[in-house]
């Protein structure tokens, strides 16, 4: 199995084979070009197109109250169940740019439709980068025209490179999934490193498959996958304006995945693992991140568990301790206390890397040297058990989060908006 599934928290499904190379699933072509949006001169416009008019799709977007222009255009002008083409620029978020920004996002959609030969309402647009700076639509249009001449079936890597901003490394994968009805291929390209907080992150993620899905099945698969992946991560507790996740299914493999079938169950498992691993890569990138933490909070009230898990994941004190390799369980306790002010006193249990450090709200003896060594790795596991009423079922909430480093402060002190 490829190193793609390299976290102990994400199991590689039995039916999945990780593939090398840049070939997209059947029926897709993509490209990435430099259009001069980034001062670095690196690629900054990506174009992806599905050749079949029967392509189905699904999409999810940020829940921020401040929506970037491309998100508004997608939500109001795009058939989200039948997206044929995706046009993306990096280096400029086209967010908080007023009416002119809306015009540029609509122009971007129209230009992509023209160069790809598809209807405008079947084009999704996305932008990522600096907020509050007008997007130069001429550069985007020229970039899309240039990208249309570079479209190729092995454009997976080029498209993925074009969507990166502060990412230190590419976040992408190619998988083959053995379904009862036959093999299908999935590719995905994602970006994100900072301003990450559900729901769901300053991230873009595009997934392509040659499986044949109806739109309702595609929507269900993407929605379920996002809830267990991008909606479960935090780098800095900040909510972005541009978050976009899109799944497209070309159907070119001829393998039909019927709702409720064994094929759907296996494809769901593969997509779930793919998105969870990509989400972990975003957290690992984390603008200066050294370590990734996972907190699981168990209790008998889902809202309480969710609130506590996010409080721990977003606590600067917890994140700083994670960065320093310090198993300071008092940081965990204070974060839970902040989330449970109406339930005091909370007799919680805490374990770090499986080692009990707190029971019923009080310290318990443990081997400090051994625990210090256990939290020195790149992944650190935390668990919190809240008091439960007798006989009530237990629920749990899981959040993955990055540490808080000196480099994070440096990056965001020097990065405009």
mmCIF file of N, CA, C and O in Angstrom, residues 47-86:
data_model
loop_
_atom_site.group_PDB
_atom_site.id
_atom_site.type_symbol
_atom_site.label_atom_id
_atom_site.label_comp_id
_atom_site.label_asym_id
_atom_site.label_seq_id
_atom_site.Cartn_x
_atom_site.Cartn_y
_atom_site.Cartn_z
ATOM 1 N N UNK A 47 -7.869 24.075 -14.592
ATOM 2 C CA UNK A 47 -9.090 23.795 -15.346
ATOM 3 C C UNK A 47 -9.274 22.288 -15.412
ATOM 4 O O UNK A 47 -8.331 21.551 -15.730
ATOM 5 N N UNK A 48 -10.477 21.845 -15.100
ATOM 6 C CA UNK A 48 -10.818 20.419 -15.098
ATOM 7 C C UNK A 48 -12.134 20.251 -15.835
ATOM 8 O O UNK A 48 -13.089 20.989 -15.580
ATOM 9 N N UNK A 49 -12.201 19.270 -16.748
ATOM 10 C CA UNK A 49 -13.430 19.092 -17.513
ATOM 11 C C UNK A 49 -13.766 17.612 -17.631
ATOM 12 O O UNK A 49 -12.876 16.765 -17.783
ATOM 13 N N UNK A 50 -15.048 17.310 -17.499
ATOM 14 C CA UNK A 50 -15.568 15.967 -17.741
ATOM 15 C C UNK A 50 -16.202 15.963 -19.123
ATOM 16 O O UNK A 50 -17.035 16.815 -19.436
ATOM 17 N N UNK A 51 -15.801 15.032 -19.948
ATOM 18 C CA UNK A 51 -16.233 15.054 -21.354
ATOM 19 C C UNK A 51 -17.687 14.643 -21.550
ATOM 20 O O UNK A 51 -18.340 15.099 -22.482
ATOM 21 N N UNK A 52 -18.214 13.783 -20.696
ATOM 22 C CA UNK A 52 -19.563 13.264 -20.908
ATOM 23 C C UNK A 52 -20.634 14.253 -20.475
ATOM 24 O O UNK A 52 -20.579 14.793 -19.361
ATOM 25 N N UNK A 53 -21.633 14.478 -21.326
ATOM 26 C CA UNK A 53 -22.755 15.352 -20.924
ATOM 27 C C UNK A 53 -23.602 14.733 -19.810
ATOM 28 O O UNK A 53 -24.425 15.419 -19.204
ATOM 29 N N UNK A 54 -23.404 13.439 -19.532
ATOM 30 C CA UNK A 54 -24.168 12.766 -18.483
ATOM 31 C C UNK A 54 -23.459 12.767 -17.135
ATOM 32 O O UNK A 54 -23.894 12.092 -16.196
ATOM 33 N N UNK A 55 -22.373 13.516 -17.015
ATOM 34 C CA UNK A 55 -21.637 13.599 -15.760
ATOM 35 C C UNK A 55 -22.546 14.092 -14.633
ATOM 36 O O UNK A 55 -23.323 15.036 -14.815
ATOM 37 N N UNK A 56 -22.458 13.443 -13.492
ATOM 38 C CA UNK A 56 -23.203 13.874 -12.312
ATOM 39 C C UNK A 56 -22.221 14.421 -11.277
ATOM 40 O O UNK A 56 -21.013 14.192 -11.364
ATOM 41 N N UNK A 57 -22.754 15.127 -10.284
ATOM 42 C CA UNK A 57 -21.857 15.766 -9.314
ATOM 43 C C UNK A 57 -22.591 16.090 -8.026
ATOM 44 O O UNK A 57 -23.816 15.961 -7.918
ATOM 45 N N UNK A 58 -21.798 16.537 -7.055
ATOM 46 C CA UNK A 58 -22.320 17.048 -5.786
ATOM 47 C C UNK A 58 -21.318 18.061 -5.269
ATOM 48 O O UNK A 58 -20.146 18.038 -5.650
ATOM 49 N N UNK A 59 -21.762 18.954 -4.396
ATOM 50 C CA UNK A 59 -20.873 19.999 -3.886
ATOM 51 C C UNK A 59 -21.249 20.372 -2.462
ATOM 52 O O UNK A 59 -22.407 20.249 -2.049
ATOM 53 N N UNK A 60 -20.242 20.843 -1.721
ATOM 54 C CA UNK A 60 -20.430 21.397 -0.388
ATOM 55 C C UNK A 60 -19.596 22.672 -0.283
ATOM 56 O O UNK A 60 -18.516 22.766 -0.871
ATOM 57 N N UNK A 61 -20.099 23.644 0.499
ATOM 58 C CA UNK A 61 -19.419 24.939 0.601
ATOM 59 C C UNK A 61 -19.344 25.381 2.058
ATOM 60 O O UNK A 61 -20.018 24.852 2.944
ATOM 61 N N UNK A 62 -18.527 26.419 2.275
ATOM 62 C CA UNK A 62 -18.404 27.019 3.606
ATOM 63 C C UNK A 62 -19.756 27.491 4.117
ATOM 64 O O UNK A 62 -20.640 27.866 3.340
ATOM 65 N N UNK A 63 -19.883 27.507 5.455
ATOM 66 C CA UNK A 63 -21.084 28.053 6.080
ATOM 67 C C UNK A 63 -20.822 29.447 6.638
ATOM 68 O O UNK A 63 -21.610 29.965 7.431
ATOM 69 N N UNK A 64 -19.717 30.049 6.243
ATOM 70 C CA UNK A 64 -19.381 31.390 6.710
ATOM 71 C C UNK A 64 -20.463 32.391 6.320
ATOM 72 O O UNK A 64 -21.110 32.266 5.277
ATOM 73 N N UNK A 65 -20.639 33.405 7.157
ATOM 74 C CA UNK A 65 -21.568 34.483 6.826
ATOM 75 C C UNK A 65 -21.011 35.427 5.787
ATOM 76 O O UNK A 65 -21.748 36.233 5.207
ATOM 77 N N UNK A 66 -19.707 35.368 5.542
ATOM 78 C CA UNK A 66 -19.066 36.171 4.494
ATOM 79 C C UNK A 66 -18.635 35.209 3.401
ATOM 80 O O UNK A 66 -17.665 34.469 3.564
ATOM 81 N N UNK A 67 -19.370 35.184 2.295
ATOM 82 C CA UNK A 67 -19.104 34.247 1.212
ATOM 83 C C UNK A 67 -18.301 34.911 0.105
ATOM 84 O O UNK A 67 -18.627 36.013 -0.337
ATOM 85 N N UNK A 68 -17.270 34.221 -0.352
ATOM 86 C CA UNK A 68 -16.513 34.694 -1.503
ATOM 87 C C UNK A 68 -17.391 34.650 -2.748
ATOM 88 O O UNK A 68 -18.322 33.845 -2.852
ATOM 89 N N UNK A 69 -17.070 35.527 -3.701
ATOM 90 C CA UNK A 69 -17.875 35.630 -4.924
ATOM 91 C C UNK A 69 -18.015 34.292 -5.657
ATOM 92 O O UNK A 69 -19.116 33.949 -6.113
ATOM 93 N N UNK A 70 -16.956 33.481 -5.813
ATOM 94 C CA UNK A 70 -17.131 32.220 -6.521
ATOM 95 C C UNK A 70 -18.079 31.260 -5.820
ATOM 96 O O UNK A 70 -18.790 30.492 -6.487
ATOM 97 N N UNK A 71 -18.136 31.295 -4.486
ATOM 98 C CA UNK A 71 -19.075 30.448 -3.766
ATOM 99 C C UNK A 71 -20.506 30.883 -4.075
ATOM 100 O O UNK A 71 -21.391 30.053 -4.327
ATOM 101 N N UNK A 72 -20.738 32.187 -4.081
ATOM 102 C CA UNK A 72 -22.077 32.697 -4.400
ATOM 103 C C UNK A 72 -22.472 32.315 -5.819
ATOM 104 O O UNK A 72 -23.607 31.877 -6.061
ATOM 105 N N UNK A 73 -21.547 32.455 -6.754
ATOM 106 C CA UNK A 73 -21.834 32.103 -8.147
ATOM 107 C C UNK A 73 -22.194 30.627 -8.260
ATOM 108 O O UNK A 73 -23.169 30.252 -8.937
ATOM 109 N N UNK A 74 -21.431 29.770 -7.598
ATOM 110 C CA UNK A 74 -21.731 28.341 -7.658
ATOM 111 C C UNK A 74 -23.110 28.038 -7.076
ATOM 112 O O UNK A 74 -23.886 27.255 -7.643
ATOM 113 N N UNK A 75 -23.421 28.655 -5.939
ATOM 114 C CA UNK A 75 -24.668 28.342 -5.256
ATOM 115 C C UNK A 75 -25.892 28.907 -5.974
ATOM 116 O O UNK A 75 -27.001 28.409 -5.785
ATOM 117 N N UNK A 76 -25.702 29.926 -6.794
ATOM 118 C CA UNK A 76 -26.842 30.578 -7.437
ATOM 119 C C UNK A 76 -26.916 30.365 -8.943
ATOM 120 O O UNK A 76 -27.991 30.511 -9.528
ATOM 121 N N UNK A 77 -25.803 30.014 -9.572
ATOM 122 C CA UNK A 77 -25.783 29.946 -11.043
ATOM 123 C C UNK A 77 -25.346 28.598 -11.608
ATOM 124 O O UNK A 77 -25.328 28.427 -12.822
ATOM 125 N N UNK A 78 -25.003 27.651 -10.729
ATOM 126 C CA UNK A 78 -24.457 26.374 -11.203
ATOM 127 C C UNK A 78 -25.389 25.221 -10.853
ATOM 128 O O UNK A 78 -25.929 25.161 -9.740
ATOM 129 N N UNK A 79 -25.564 24.299 -11.788
ATOM 130 C CA UNK A 79 -26.288 23.060 -11.513
ATOM 131 C C UNK A 79 -25.347 22.152 -10.727
ATOM 132 O O UNK A 79 -24.495 21.468 -11.309
ATOM 133 N N UNK A 80 -25.482 22.139 -9.438
ATOM 134 C CA UNK A 80 -24.535 21.431 -8.587
ATOM 135 C C UNK A 80 -24.636 19.917 -8.720
ATOM 136 O O UNK A 80 -23.744 19.198 -8.272
ATOM 137 N N UNK A 81 -25.695 19.420 -9.360
ATOM 138 C CA UNK A 81 -25.833 17.981 -9.566
ATOM 139 C C UNK A 81 -25.315 17.535 -10.923
ATOM 140 O O UNK A 81 -25.365 16.337 -11.250
ATOM 141 N N UNK A 82 -24.799 18.481 -11.724
ATOM 142 C CA UNK A 82 -24.387 18.134 -13.089
ATOM 143 C C UNK A 82 -23.194 18.969 -13.549
ATOM 144 O O UNK A 82 -23.140 19.439 -14.684
ATOM 145 N N UNK A 83 -22.209 19.149 -12.687
ATOM 146 C CA UNK A 83 -21.039 19.975 -13.015
ATOM 147 C C UNK A 83 -20.156 19.255 -14.025
ATOM 148 O O UNK A 83 -19.712 18.132 -13.790
ATOM 149 N N UNK A 84 -19.890 19.916 -15.143
ATOM 150 C CA UNK A 84 -19.002 19.361 -16.165
ATOM 151 C C UNK A 84 -17.577 19.889 -16.035
ATOM 152 O O UNK A 84 -16.611 19.155 -16.275
ATOM 153 N N UNK A 85 -17.444 21.185 -15.702
ATOM 154 C CA UNK A 85 -16.119 21.807 -15.667
ATOM 155 C C UNK A 85 -15.921 22.546 -14.352
ATOM 156 O O UNK A 85 -16.867 23.073 -13.765
ATOM 157 N N UNK A 86 -14.658 22.570 -13.899
ATOM 158 C CA UNK A 86 -14.277 23.304 -12.696
ATOM 159 C C UNK A 86 -13.128 24.229 -13.062
ATOM 160 O O UNK A 86 -12.103 23.786 -13.597
#
